[in-house]
Amino acid sequence: MFTPLTRQNRFKSGFSDENVKVRTQSQPGVIKACCRVSYSQFVLPQDVGLTSQVGDFTLADDERAELWMELLTPDDADKVQVLARYQHPVWGKYAAITESQYGKGSAIYIGCLSSKPVISQLVKRLTQKGSLASCHTAHSFPIIVKKALSRAGKTLTFFFNYSLEPQQITAPENSVCLLGNAPASSNGHQPIEPWGVRVYQSEVESPK
């Protein structure tokens, strides 16, 4: 994922050039400058766990590195935060997931194949920063969020619950519920029934 403020990279990113030739310089090649990490070794994981190194990044006890492991070393300790390391008697000194400061934003590098919950958590970590945060940030499948502009110039926010279970949604601020089993004027957390649909109307957000 790339925006002017944030970037998320995974293993093998930058490994080859535009001619699909393995780069001869320090890996991960051209993205090394923004990720501020490097590696010269990679191995195939065999029951290798991941352990969190910071309080605001959680990992399940059974979280494992899958398919591929790059043994990452931060190049600038002052600007790189190690989010996770490998749980291994030899490879434990190497980083598995890092976050670096770059320009006005940050870059996350993932040195192994991780589970969907880990990837989702990392994406939220990036999108919750600065102007990337929105009503979409707080929701994930089975909740789908869409937006549209009405003829009256109002913002319409659609919530779809694609599951057999009730879910919680966060209604836009100062909005009115036009469709769905909710109070006519509501804010904050709201329940949505299985396979339910909600439509909220609100004023168009001013550019930041």
PDB file of C-alpha atoms in Angstrom:
ATOM      1  CA  MET A   1       0.000   0.000   0.000  1.00  0.00           C
ATOM      2  CA  PHE A   2       1.405   3.420  -0.910  1.00  0.00           C
ATOM      3  CA  THR A   3       0.317   6.984  -0.271  1.00  0.00           C
ATOM      4  CA  PRO A   4       2.377  10.202  -0.100  1.00  0.00           C
ATOM      5  CA  LEU A   5       2.473   9.720   3.692  1.00  0.00           C
ATOM      6  CA  THR A   6       2.689   6.002   4.291  1.00  0.00           C
ATOM      7  CA  ARG A   7       3.964   2.821   2.726  1.00  0.00           C
ATOM      8  CA  GLN A   8       3.565  -0.840   3.584  1.00  0.00           C
ATOM      9  CA  ASN A   9       5.974  -3.365   2.096  1.00  0.00           C
ATOM     10  CA  ARG A  10       6.247  -7.108   2.415  1.00  0.00           C
ATOM     11  CA  PHE A  11       8.957  -9.703   1.864  1.00  0.00           C
ATOM     12  CA  LYS A  12      10.482  -9.836  -1.636  1.00  0.00           C
ATOM     13  CA  SER A  13       9.570  -6.172  -2.251  1.00  0.00           C
ATOM     14  CA  GLY A  14      12.389  -4.503  -4.206  1.00  0.00           C
ATOM     15  CA  PHE A  15      14.166  -7.853  -4.653  1.00  0.00           C
ATOM     16  CA  SER A  16      14.400  -7.577  -8.454  1.00  0.00           C
ATOM     17  CA  ASP A  17      14.823  -4.679 -10.877  1.00  0.00           C
ATOM     18  CA  GLU A  18      12.593  -3.705 -13.799  1.00  0.00           C
ATOM     19  CA  ASN A  19      14.159  -6.509 -15.850  1.00  0.00           C
ATOM     20  CA  VAL A  20      13.317  -9.125 -13.171  1.00  0.00           C
ATOM     21  CA  LYS A  21      17.010  -9.411 -12.334  1.00  0.00           C
ATOM     22  CA  VAL A  22      17.961  -9.808  -8.673  1.00  0.00           C
ATOM     23  CA  ARG A  23      19.516  -6.572  -7.444  1.00  0.00           C
ATOM     24  CA  THR A  24      23.173  -6.750  -6.474  1.00  0.00           C
ATOM     25  CA  GLN A  25      23.014  -3.976  -3.882  1.00  0.00           C
ATOM     26  CA  SER A  26      21.883  -4.414  -0.311  1.00  0.00           C
ATOM     27  CA  GLN A  27      18.332  -5.737  -0.089  1.00  0.00           C
ATOM     28  CA  PRO A  28      15.506  -4.677  -0.176  1.00  0.00           C
ATOM     29  CA  GLY A  29      16.889  -2.655  -3.048  1.00  0.00           C
ATOM     30  CA  VAL A  30      15.303   0.656  -3.978  1.00  0.00           C
ATOM     31  CA  ILE A  31      12.920   0.742  -0.997  1.00  0.00           C
ATOM     32  CA  LYS A  32      15.774   0.385   1.496  1.00  0.00           C
ATOM     33  CA  ALA A  33      15.980   4.182   1.805  1.00  0.00           C
ATOM     34  CA  CYS A  34      12.428   4.599   3.112  1.00  0.00           C
ATOM     35  CA  CYS A  35      12.197   1.353   5.107  1.00  0.00           C
ATOM     36  CA  ARG A  36      15.656   1.832   6.702  1.00  0.00           C
ATOM     37  CA  VAL A  37      16.197  -1.929   7.020  1.00  0.00           C
ATOM     38  CA  SER A  38      18.421  -4.404   5.209  1.00  0.00           C
ATOM     39  CA  TYR A  39      19.045  -8.126   5.047  1.00  0.00           C
ATOM     40  CA  SER A  40      21.582 -10.510   3.540  1.00  0.00           C
ATOM     41  CA  GLN A  41      19.968 -13.774   4.673  1.00  0.00           C
ATOM     42  CA  PHE A  42      16.577 -15.382   4.243  1.00  0.00           C
ATOM     43  CA  VAL A  43      15.351 -18.813   5.320  1.00  0.00           C
ATOM     44  CA  LEU A  44      12.265 -21.009   5.119  1.00  0.00           C
ATOM     45  CA  PRO A  45      10.422 -20.965   8.463  1.00  0.00           C
ATOM     46  CA  GLN A  46       9.648 -24.168  10.318  1.00  0.00           C
ATOM     47  CA  ASP A  47       7.311 -23.548  13.236  1.00  0.00           C
ATOM     48  CA  VAL A  48       8.784 -20.086  13.868  1.00  0.00           C
ATOM     49  CA  GLY A  49       6.639 -17.798  15.999  1.00  0.00           C
ATOM     50  CA  LEU A  50       6.430 -14.012  16.094  1.00  0.00           C
ATOM     51  CA  THR A  51       6.716 -11.923  19.247  1.00  0.00           C
ATOM     52  CA  SER A  52       5.600  -8.318  19.603  1.00  0.00           C
ATOM     53  CA  GLN A  53       8.189  -5.755  20.685  1.00  0.00           C
ATOM     54  CA  VAL A  54       5.838  -2.822  21.371  1.00  0.00           C
ATOM     55  CA  GLY A  55       2.755  -2.397  23.520  1.00  0.00           C
ATOM     56  CA  ASP A  56       0.447  -1.101  20.785  1.00  0.00           C
ATOM     57  CA  PHE A  57       0.978  -4.053  18.439  1.00  0.00           C
ATOM     58  CA  THR A  58      -0.541  -7.354  19.558  1.00  0.00           C
ATOM     59  CA  LEU A  59       0.172 -10.852  18.293  1.00  0.00           C
ATOM     60  CA  ALA A  60      -1.644 -14.093  19.087  1.00  0.00           C
ATOM     61  CA  ASP A  61       0.315 -16.754  20.960  1.00  0.00           C
ATOM     62  CA  ASP A  62       0.049 -19.075  17.970  1.00  0.00           C
ATOM     63  CA  GLU A  63       1.088 -16.465  15.391  1.00  0.00           C
ATOM     64  CA  ARG A  64       3.637 -17.970  12.962  1.00  0.00           C
ATOM     65  CA  ALA A  65       5.909 -16.803  10.169  1.00  0.00           C
ATOM     66  CA  GLU A  66       4.881 -18.638   7.018  1.00  0.00           C
ATOM     67  CA  LEU A  67       6.482 -19.416   3.649  1.00  0.00           C
ATOM     68  CA  TRP A  68       9.428 -16.988   3.858  1.00  0.00           C
ATOM     69  CA  MET A  69      11.624 -15.234   6.428  1.00  0.00           C
ATOM     70  CA  GLU A  70      13.886 -12.281   5.769  1.00  0.00           C
ATOM     71  CA  LEU A  71      16.318 -11.645   8.629  1.00  0.00           C
ATOM     72  CA  LEU A  72      15.954  -7.892   8.948  1.00  0.00           C
ATOM     73  CA  THR A  73      18.429  -5.514  10.566  1.00  0.00           C
ATOM     74  CA  PRO A  74      17.451  -1.860  11.206  1.00  0.00           C
ATOM     75  CA  ASP A  75      19.890   0.553   9.553  1.00  0.00           C
ATOM     76  CA  ASP A  76      18.963   3.547  11.713  1.00  0.00           C
ATOM     77  CA  ALA A  77      17.957   2.641  15.269  1.00  0.00           C
ATOM     78  CA  ASP A  78      16.736   6.187  15.960  1.00  0.00           C
ATOM     79  CA  LYS A  79      14.214   6.116  13.111  1.00  0.00           C
ATOM     80  CA  VAL A  80      13.239   2.438  12.990  1.00  0.00           C
ATOM     81  CA  GLN A  81      10.923   0.748  15.477  1.00  0.00           C
ATOM     82  CA  VAL A  82      10.940  -3.039  15.570  1.00  0.00           C
ATOM     83  CA  LEU A  83       7.306  -4.152  15.872  1.00  0.00           C
ATOM     84  CA  ALA A  84       7.975  -7.910  15.944  1.00  0.00           C
ATOM     85  CA  ARG A  85      10.859 -10.379  16.069  1.00  0.00           C
ATOM     86  CA  TYR A  86      11.127 -14.045  15.220  1.00  0.00           C
ATOM     87  CA  GLN A  87      10.633 -16.459  18.109  1.00  0.00           C
ATOM     88  CA  HIS A  88      13.649 -18.649  17.424  1.00  0.00           C
ATOM     89  CA  PRO A  89      16.837 -19.560  19.359  1.00  0.00           C
ATOM     90  CA  VAL A  90      19.074 -18.323  16.509  1.00  0.00           C
ATOM     91  CA  TRP A  91      16.979 -15.964  14.376  1.00  0.00           C
ATOM     92  CA  GLY A  92      15.409 -14.195  17.373  1.00  0.00           C
ATOM     93  CA  LYS A  93      17.913 -11.348  17.167  1.00  0.00           C
ATOM     94  CA  TYR A  94      16.525 -10.334  13.772  1.00  0.00           C
ATOM     95  CA  ALA A  95      13.463  -8.193  13.153  1.00  0.00           C
ATOM     96  CA  ALA A  96      10.388  -9.617  11.412  1.00  0.00           C
ATOM     97  CA  ILE A  97       8.272  -6.452  11.093  1.00  0.00           C
ATOM     98  CA  THR A  98       9.535  -2.873  11.304  1.00  0.00           C
ATOM     99  CA  GLU A  99       8.154   0.657  11.084  1.00  0.00           C
ATOM    100  CA  SER A 100      10.380   3.541  10.042  1.00  0.00           C
ATOM    101  CA  GLN A 101      10.031   7.294   9.942  1.00  0.00           C
ATOM    102  CA  TYR A 102      10.392   8.625   6.424  1.00  0.00           C
ATOM    103  CA  GLY A 103       9.734  12.172   5.318  1.00  0.00           C
ATOM    104  CA  LYS A 104       6.381  13.286   6.746  1.00  0.00           C
ATOM    105  CA  GLY A 105       5.104   9.740   7.137  1.00  0.00           C
ATOM    106  CA  SER A 106       6.145   6.190   7.868  1.00  0.00           C
ATOM    107  CA  ALA A 107       6.905   2.888   6.143  1.00  0.00           C
ATOM    108  CA  ILE A 108       6.194  -0.616   7.435  1.00  0.00           C
ATOM    109  CA  TYR A 109       8.221  -3.586   6.216  1.00  0.00           C
ATOM    110  CA  ILE A 110       6.989  -7.157   6.738  1.00  0.00           C
ATOM    111  CA  GLY A 111       9.765  -9.734   6.367  1.00  0.00           C
ATOM    112  CA  CYS A 112       7.536 -12.827   6.317  1.00  0.00           C
ATOM    113  CA  LEU A 113       4.112 -14.039   5.327  1.00  0.00           C
ATOM    114  CA  SER A 114       1.793 -13.131   8.196  1.00  0.00           C
ATOM    115  CA  SER A 115      -1.827 -13.936   8.995  1.00  0.00           C
ATOM    116  CA  LYS A 116      -4.775 -11.809   7.893  1.00  0.00           C
ATOM    117  CA  PRO A 117      -5.321 -10.382  11.423  1.00  0.00           C
ATOM    118  CA  VAL A 118      -1.702  -9.180  11.516  1.00  0.00           C
ATOM    119  CA  ILE A 119      -1.916  -7.584   8.064  1.00  0.00           C
ATOM    120  CA  SER A 120      -5.226  -5.925   8.982  1.00  0.00           C
ATOM    121  CA  GLN A 121      -3.711  -4.544  12.176  1.00  0.00           C
ATOM    122  CA  LEU A 122      -0.749  -3.109  10.269  1.00  0.00           C
ATOM    123  CA  VAL A 123      -2.982  -1.504   7.645  1.00  0.00           C
ATOM    124  CA  LYS A 124      -5.066   0.114  10.406  1.00  0.00           C
ATOM    125  CA  ARG A 125      -1.855   1.278  12.077  1.00  0.00           C
ATOM    126  CA  LEU A 126      -0.990   3.216   8.937  1.00  0.00           C
ATOM    127  CA  THR A 127      -4.431   4.481   7.992  1.00  0.00           C
ATOM    128  CA  GLN A 128      -5.228   5.779  11.481  1.00  0.00           C
ATOM    129  CA  LYS A 129      -2.458   8.315  11.110  1.00  0.00           C
ATOM    130  CA  GLY A 130      -3.065  11.777   9.723  1.00  0.00           C
ATOM    131  CA  SER A 131      -5.569  12.407   6.938  1.00  0.00           C
ATOM    132  CA  LEU A 132      -5.855   8.731   5.965  1.00  0.00           C
ATOM    133  CA  ALA A 133      -8.325   7.973   8.760  1.00  0.00           C
ATOM    134  CA  SER A 134     -12.021   7.807   7.788  1.00  0.00           C
ATOM    135  CA  CYS A 135     -15.215   5.959   8.663  1.00  0.00           C
ATOM    136  CA  HIS A 136     -13.831   3.065   6.601  1.00  0.00           C
ATOM    137  CA  THR A 137     -10.848   2.716   8.934  1.00  0.00           C
ATOM    138  CA  ALA A 138     -12.922   1.500  11.875  1.00  0.00           C
ATOM    139  CA  HIS A 139     -14.683  -1.238   9.896  1.00  0.00           C
ATOM    140  CA  SER A 140     -13.631  -4.463   8.272  1.00  0.00           C
ATOM    141  CA  PHE A 141     -15.369  -7.425   6.675  1.00  0.00           C
ATOM    142  CA  PRO A 142     -18.137  -8.476   7.112  1.00  0.00           C
ATOM    143  CA  ILE A 143     -18.984  -4.755   7.340  1.00  0.00           C
ATOM    144  CA  ILE A 144     -18.638  -2.970   3.994  1.00  0.00           C
ATOM    145  CA  VAL A 145     -18.797   0.838   3.857  1.00  0.00           C
ATOM    146  CA  LYS A 146     -19.579   2.898   0.753  1.00  0.00           C
ATOM    147  CA  LYS A 147     -20.064   6.632   0.234  1.00  0.00           C
ATOM    148  CA  ALA A 148     -21.960   8.715  -2.304  1.00  0.00           C
ATOM    149  CA  LEU A 149     -23.052  12.307  -2.862  1.00  0.00           C
ATOM    150  CA  SER A 150     -26.776  12.983  -3.094  1.00  0.00           C
ATOM    151  CA  ARG A 151     -28.398  15.430  -5.512  1.00  0.00           C
ATOM    152  CA  ALA A 152     -28.984  17.704  -2.542  1.00  0.00           C
ATOM    153  CA  GLY A 153     -25.242  17.855  -1.915  1.00  0.00           C
ATOM    154  CA  LYS A 154     -25.329  15.643   1.173  1.00  0.00           C
ATOM    155  CA  THR A 155     -22.955  12.790   1.976  1.00  0.00           C
ATOM    156  CA  LEU A 156     -24.612   9.373   2.009  1.00  0.00           C
ATOM    157  CA  THR A 157     -22.822   6.608   3.904  1.00  0.00           C
ATOM    158  CA  PHE A 158     -23.933   3.024   3.282  1.00  0.00           C
ATOM    159  CA  PHE A 159     -23.208   0.169   5.705  1.00  0.00           C
ATOM    160  CA  PHE A 160     -23.712  -3.459   4.627  1.00  0.00           C
ATOM    161  CA  ASN A 161     -23.507  -6.396   7.021  1.00  0.00           C
ATOM    162  CA  TYR A 162     -22.521  -9.451   4.981  1.00  0.00           C
ATOM    163  CA  SER A 163     -22.894 -11.976   7.787  1.00  0.00           C
ATOM    164  CA  LEU A 164     -25.378 -14.044   9.784  1.00  0.00           C
ATOM    165  CA  GLU A 165     -24.406 -12.287  13.019  1.00  0.00           C
ATOM    166  CA  PRO A 166     -25.290  -8.800  14.361  1.00  0.00           C
ATOM    167  CA  GLN A 167     -22.401  -6.347  14.081  1.00  0.00           C
ATOM    168  CA  GLN A 168     -21.455  -2.926  15.435  1.00  0.00           C
ATOM    169  CA  ILE A 169     -20.939   0.083  13.177  1.00  0.00           C
ATOM    170  CA  THR A 170     -19.837   3.652  13.857  1.00  0.00           C
ATOM    171  CA  ALA A 171     -22.234   6.167  12.365  1.00  0.00           C
ATOM    172  CA  PRO A 172     -20.832   9.391  10.859  1.00  0.00           C
ATOM    173  CA  GLU A 173     -20.876  12.408  13.141  1.00  0.00           C
ATOM    174  CA  ASN A 174     -23.989  14.601  13.046  1.00  0.00           C
ATOM    175  CA  SER A 175     -25.765  12.210  10.690  1.00  0.00           C
ATOM    176  CA  VAL A 176     -29.365  11.120  10.204  1.00  0.00           C
ATOM    177  CA  CYS A 177     -30.301   7.497   9.561  1.00  0.00           C
ATOM    178  CA  LEU A 178     -32.399   7.291   6.364  1.00  0.00           C
ATOM    179  CA  LEU A 179     -32.655   3.514   6.077  1.00  0.00           C
ATOM    180  CA  GLY A 180     -32.346   0.832   8.714  1.00  0.00           C
ATOM    181  CA  ASN A 181     -33.581  -0.023  12.177  1.00  0.00           C
ATOM    182  CA  ALA A 182     -31.940   2.884  14.009  1.00  0.00           C
ATOM    183  CA  PRO A 183     -33.047   6.163  15.655  1.00  0.00           C
ATOM    184  CA  ALA A 184     -33.779   8.956  13.200  1.00  0.00           C
ATOM    185  CA  SER A 185     -30.879  10.982  14.564  1.00  0.00           C
ATOM    186  CA  SER A 186     -27.968   8.961  15.858  1.00  0.00           C
ATOM    187  CA  ASN A 187     -24.236   9.094  16.393  1.00  0.00           C
ATOM    188  CA  GLY A 188     -21.602   6.758  17.692  1.00  0.00           C
ATOM    189  CA  HIS A 189     -21.779   2.976  17.837  1.00  0.00           C
ATOM    190  CA  GLN A 190     -24.902   1.375  16.432  1.00  0.00           C
ATOM    191  CA  PRO A 191     -25.928  -2.281  16.013  1.00  0.00           C
ATOM    192  CA  ILE A 192     -26.763  -3.583  12.559  1.00  0.00           C
ATOM    193  CA  GLU A 193     -28.766  -6.762  12.076  1.00  0.00           C
ATOM    194  CA  PRO A 194     -27.574  -9.796  10.050  1.00  0.00           C
ATOM    195  CA  TRP A 195     -27.580  -8.992   6.334  1.00  0.00           C
ATOM    196  CA  GLY A 196     -28.704  -5.517   7.290  1.00  0.00           C
ATOM    197  CA  VAL A 197     -28.323  -2.236   5.426  1.00  0.00           C
ATOM    198  CA  ARG A 198     -27.992   1.249   6.911  1.00  0.00           C
ATOM    199  CA  VAL A 199     -27.890   4.578   5.102  1.00  0.00           C
ATOM    200  CA  TYR A 200     -26.818   7.741   6.916  1.00  0.00           C
ATOM    201  CA  GLN A 201     -27.006  11.288   5.606  1.00  0.00           C
ATOM    202  CA  SER A 202     -24.607  13.995   6.729  1.00  0.00           C
ATOM    203  CA  GLU A 203     -23.083  17.246   5.587  1.00  0.00           C
ATOM    204  CA  VAL A 204     -20.222  17.062   3.121  1.00  0.00           C
ATOM    205  CA  GLU A 205     -16.912  17.003   4.986  1.00  0.00           C
ATOM    206  CA  SER A 206     -14.788  20.098   4.537  1.00  0.00           C
ATOM    207  CA  PRO A 207     -11.299  19.519   3.065  1.00  0.00           C
ATOM    208  CA  LYS A 208      -8.579  19.409   5.750  1.00  0.00           C
TER     209      LYS A 208
END
